Coordinates of C-alpha atoms and ligand atoms in Angstrom, one line a residue:
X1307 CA 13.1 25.5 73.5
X1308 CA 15.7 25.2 76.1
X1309 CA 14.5 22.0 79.0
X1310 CA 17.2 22.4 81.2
X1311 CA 19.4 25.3 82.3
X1312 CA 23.3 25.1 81.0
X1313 CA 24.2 26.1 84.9
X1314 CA 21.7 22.8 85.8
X1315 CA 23.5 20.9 82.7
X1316 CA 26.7 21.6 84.0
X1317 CA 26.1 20.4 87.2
X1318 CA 24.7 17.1 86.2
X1319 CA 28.0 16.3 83.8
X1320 CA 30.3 17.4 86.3
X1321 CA 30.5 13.8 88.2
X1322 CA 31.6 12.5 84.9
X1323 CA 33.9 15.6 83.8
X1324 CA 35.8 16.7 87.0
X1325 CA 38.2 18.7 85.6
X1326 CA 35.4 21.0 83.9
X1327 CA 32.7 20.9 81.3
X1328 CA 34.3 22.2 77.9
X1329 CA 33.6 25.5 76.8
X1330 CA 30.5 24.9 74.5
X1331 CA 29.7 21.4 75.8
X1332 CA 26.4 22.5 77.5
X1333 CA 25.3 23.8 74.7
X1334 CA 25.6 21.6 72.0
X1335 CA 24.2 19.2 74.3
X1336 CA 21.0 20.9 74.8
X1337 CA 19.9 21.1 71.6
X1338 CA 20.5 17.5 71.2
X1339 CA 18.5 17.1 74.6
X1340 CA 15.9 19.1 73.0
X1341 CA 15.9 16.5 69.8
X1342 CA 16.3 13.6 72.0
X1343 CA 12.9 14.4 74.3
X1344 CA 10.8 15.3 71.1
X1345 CA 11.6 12.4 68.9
X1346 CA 11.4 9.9 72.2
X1347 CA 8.0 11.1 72.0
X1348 CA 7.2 9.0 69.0
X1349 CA 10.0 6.6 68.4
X1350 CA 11.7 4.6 71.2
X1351 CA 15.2 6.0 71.7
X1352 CA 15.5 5.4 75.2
X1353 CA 13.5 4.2 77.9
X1354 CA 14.4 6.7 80.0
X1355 CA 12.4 9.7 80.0
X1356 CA 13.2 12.1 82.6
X1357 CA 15.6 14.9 81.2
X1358 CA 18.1 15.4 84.1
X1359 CA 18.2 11.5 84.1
X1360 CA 19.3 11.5 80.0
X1361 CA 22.1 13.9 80.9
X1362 CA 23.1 11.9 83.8
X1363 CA 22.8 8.5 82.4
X1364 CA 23.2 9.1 78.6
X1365 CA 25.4 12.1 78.5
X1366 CA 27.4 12.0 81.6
X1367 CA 28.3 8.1 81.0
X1368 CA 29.0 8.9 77.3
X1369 CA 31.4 11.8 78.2
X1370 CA 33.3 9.8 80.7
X1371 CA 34.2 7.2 78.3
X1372 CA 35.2 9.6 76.1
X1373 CA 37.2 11.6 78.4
X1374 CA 39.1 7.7 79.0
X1375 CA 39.9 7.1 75.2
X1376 CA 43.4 6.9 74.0
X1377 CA 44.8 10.3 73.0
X1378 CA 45.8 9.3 70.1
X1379 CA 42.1 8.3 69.4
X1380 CA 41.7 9.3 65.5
X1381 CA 38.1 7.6 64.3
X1382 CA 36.1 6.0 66.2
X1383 CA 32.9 3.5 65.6
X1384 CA 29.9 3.7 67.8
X1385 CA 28.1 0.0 67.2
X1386 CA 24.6 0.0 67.8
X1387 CA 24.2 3.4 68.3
X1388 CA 21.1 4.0 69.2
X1389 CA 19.6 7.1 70.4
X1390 CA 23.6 8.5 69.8
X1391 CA 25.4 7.0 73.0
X1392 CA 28.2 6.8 73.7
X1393 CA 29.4 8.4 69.8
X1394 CA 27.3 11.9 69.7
X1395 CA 28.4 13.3 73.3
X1396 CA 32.2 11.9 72.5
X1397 CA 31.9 14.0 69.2
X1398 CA 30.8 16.7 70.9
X1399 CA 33.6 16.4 74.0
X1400 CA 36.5 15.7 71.2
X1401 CA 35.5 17.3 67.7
X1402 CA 38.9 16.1 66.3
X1403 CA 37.8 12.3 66.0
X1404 CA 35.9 12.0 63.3
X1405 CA 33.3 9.6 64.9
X1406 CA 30.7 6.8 62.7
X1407 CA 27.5 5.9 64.3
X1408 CA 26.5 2.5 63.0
X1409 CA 22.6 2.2 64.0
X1410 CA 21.0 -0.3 61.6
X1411 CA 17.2 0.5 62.5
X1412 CA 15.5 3.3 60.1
X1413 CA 14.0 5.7 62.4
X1414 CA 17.0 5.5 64.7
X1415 CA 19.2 6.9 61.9
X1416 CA 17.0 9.6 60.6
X1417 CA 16.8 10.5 64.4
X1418 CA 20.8 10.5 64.1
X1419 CA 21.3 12.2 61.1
X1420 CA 18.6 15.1 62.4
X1421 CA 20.9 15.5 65.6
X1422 CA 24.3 15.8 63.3
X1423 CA 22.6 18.2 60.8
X1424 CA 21.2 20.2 63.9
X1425 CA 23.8 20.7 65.9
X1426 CA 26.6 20.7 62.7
X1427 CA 28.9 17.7 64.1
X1428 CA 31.0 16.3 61.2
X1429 CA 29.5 12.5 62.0
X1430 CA 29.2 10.0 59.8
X1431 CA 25.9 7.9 60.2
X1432 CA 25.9 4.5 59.0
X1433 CA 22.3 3.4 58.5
X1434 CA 23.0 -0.5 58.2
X1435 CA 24.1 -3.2 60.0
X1436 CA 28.1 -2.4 61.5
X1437 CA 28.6 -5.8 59.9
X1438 CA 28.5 -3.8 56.2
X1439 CA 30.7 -1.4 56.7
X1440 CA 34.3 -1.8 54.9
X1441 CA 36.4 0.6 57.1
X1442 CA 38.4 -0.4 60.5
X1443 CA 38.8 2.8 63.5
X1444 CA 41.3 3.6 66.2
X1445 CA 38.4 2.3 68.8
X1446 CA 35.5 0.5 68.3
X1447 CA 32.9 1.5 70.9
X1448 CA 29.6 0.0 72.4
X1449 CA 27.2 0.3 74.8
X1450 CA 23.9 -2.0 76.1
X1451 CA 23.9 -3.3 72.5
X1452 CA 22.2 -6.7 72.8
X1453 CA 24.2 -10.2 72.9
X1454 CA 27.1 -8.2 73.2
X1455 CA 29.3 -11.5 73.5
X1456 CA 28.1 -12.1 70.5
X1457 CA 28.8 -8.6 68.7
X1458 CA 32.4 -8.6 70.2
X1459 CA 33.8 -10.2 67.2
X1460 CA 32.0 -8.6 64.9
X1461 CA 32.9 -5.2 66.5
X1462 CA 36.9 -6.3 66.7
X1463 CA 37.0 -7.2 63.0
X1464 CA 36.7 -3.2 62.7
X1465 CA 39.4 -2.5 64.8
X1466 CA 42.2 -1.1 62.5
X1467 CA 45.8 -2.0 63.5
X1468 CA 46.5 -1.1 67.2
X1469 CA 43.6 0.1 68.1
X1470 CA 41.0 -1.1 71.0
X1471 CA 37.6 -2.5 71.9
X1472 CA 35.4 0.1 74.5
X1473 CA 32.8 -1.5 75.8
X1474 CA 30.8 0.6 78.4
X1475 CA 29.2 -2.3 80.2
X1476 CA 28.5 -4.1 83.7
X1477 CA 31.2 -5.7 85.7
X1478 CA 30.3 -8.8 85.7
X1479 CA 30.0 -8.8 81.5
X1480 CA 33.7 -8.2 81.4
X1481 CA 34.7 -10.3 84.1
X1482 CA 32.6 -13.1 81.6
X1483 CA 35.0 -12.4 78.8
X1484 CA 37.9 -13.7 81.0
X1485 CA 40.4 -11.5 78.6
X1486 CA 43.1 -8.7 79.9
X1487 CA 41.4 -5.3 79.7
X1488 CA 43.7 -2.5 79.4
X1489 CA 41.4 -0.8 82.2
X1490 CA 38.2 -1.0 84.0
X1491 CA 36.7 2.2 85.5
X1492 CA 33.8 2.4 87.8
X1493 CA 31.2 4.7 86.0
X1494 CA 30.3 7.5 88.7
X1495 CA 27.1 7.0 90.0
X1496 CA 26.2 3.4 88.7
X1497 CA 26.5 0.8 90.7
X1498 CA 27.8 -2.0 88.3
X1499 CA 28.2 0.0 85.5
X1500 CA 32.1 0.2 84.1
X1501 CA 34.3 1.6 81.1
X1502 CA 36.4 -1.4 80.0
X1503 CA 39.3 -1.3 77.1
X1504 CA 40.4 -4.3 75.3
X1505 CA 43.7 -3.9 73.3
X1506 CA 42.5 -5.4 69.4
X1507 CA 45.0 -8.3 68.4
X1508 CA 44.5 -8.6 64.5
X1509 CA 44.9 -12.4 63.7
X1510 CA 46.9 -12.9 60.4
Ligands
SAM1870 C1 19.8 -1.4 73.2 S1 20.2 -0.3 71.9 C2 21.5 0.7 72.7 C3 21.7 2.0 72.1 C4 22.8 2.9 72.7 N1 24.1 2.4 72.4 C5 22.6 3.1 74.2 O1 23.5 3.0 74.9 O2 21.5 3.6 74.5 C6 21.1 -1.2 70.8 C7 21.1 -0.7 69.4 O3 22.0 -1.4 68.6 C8 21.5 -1.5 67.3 N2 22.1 -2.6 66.6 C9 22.2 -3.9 67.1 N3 22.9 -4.7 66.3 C10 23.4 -3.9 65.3 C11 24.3 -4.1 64.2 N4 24.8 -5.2 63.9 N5 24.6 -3.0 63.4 C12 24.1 -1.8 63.7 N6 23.3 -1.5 64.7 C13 22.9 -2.6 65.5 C14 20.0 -1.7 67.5 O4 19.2 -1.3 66.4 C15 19.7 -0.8 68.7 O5 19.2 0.5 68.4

């Protein structure tokens, strides 16, 4: 079952990729668009039902931020994954990183580990609170996670050593945390919606 064409995919992403969608991009994103419609059907990944508006919203976003990370962006941490955004569409843009989803509800991570397996990403899912896990990344990334003033510290404690905070957010939320972002980038077609980086100062 294919929902959307890859020409139609391609056209969608391309506000969020301007200088071209990857060679094999469109592809690997849907099957996972495929996944992400029949599981929505029975568990609640996203609220958001329409397909072209999932690769607009949920891909196109995810791909952005992940075209802004760091080049020397090794491992990477998607906190309160979700559905798979912002981590599955940034492995798919940058195989290289090797890329955790932490996603502590049951059904979300079976849904996760069904995309990885599916589509053969090399993935990690964490199926547990991100407060578990015993490992730092390069960037810690997150997006809509709830009380996300109150997951910041949780989510810089896994920062490793030089690395950086994404948070793909509104502009008002970072304008809230009153700290020096590294950048703040407009998200195409949203009309709050940002990419911020926060350089990760470890204390100690
Ligand atoms: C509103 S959803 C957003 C999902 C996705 N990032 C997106 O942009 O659509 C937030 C998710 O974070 C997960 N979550 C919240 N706190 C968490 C934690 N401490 N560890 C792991 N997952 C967490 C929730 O289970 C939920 O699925």
């Amino acid at each position: 079952m294919t929902t959307l064409s890859l020409e139609t995919m391609e056209s969608l992403l391309q506000p969020y990729l301007p200088s071209g969608v990857p060679a094999g991009v469109a592809e690997k994103l849907s099957g996972y668009l495929d996944l992400l419609l029949k599981w929505n059907a029975r568990t609640n990944l996203t609220a958001i039902r329409q397909p072209e508006e999932m690769v607009r919203r949920h891909f196109g976003e995810s791909l952005f931020a992940g075209g802004l990370l760091p080049a020397e962006t090794g491992t990477l941490l998607d906190l309160g994954s979700g559905g798979g955004f912002p981590g599955i569409p940034i492995q798919i843009l940058r195989p290289e990183t090797a890329v955790t989803l932490a996603e502590s509800q049951g059904k979300k991570a079976a849904f996760l580990r069904e995309v990885v397996r599916t589509l053969g990403l090399k993935t990690a899912v964490w199926g547990d609170r991100a407060e578990k896990l015993a490992e730092s990344f390069d960037v810690v990334a997150m997006r809509a996670v709830d009380k996300m003033q109150e997951m910041i510290p949780v989510a810089e404690k896994l920062v490793g050593p030089g690395g950086y905070l994404m948070l793909l957010t509104t502009r008002v939320q970072v304008e809230e945390l009153r700290r020096p972002a590294r950048f703040v980038v407009p998200l195409p077609g949203s009309v709050d919606g940002v990419v911020a980086l926060f350089h990760v100062e470890q204390a100690g």
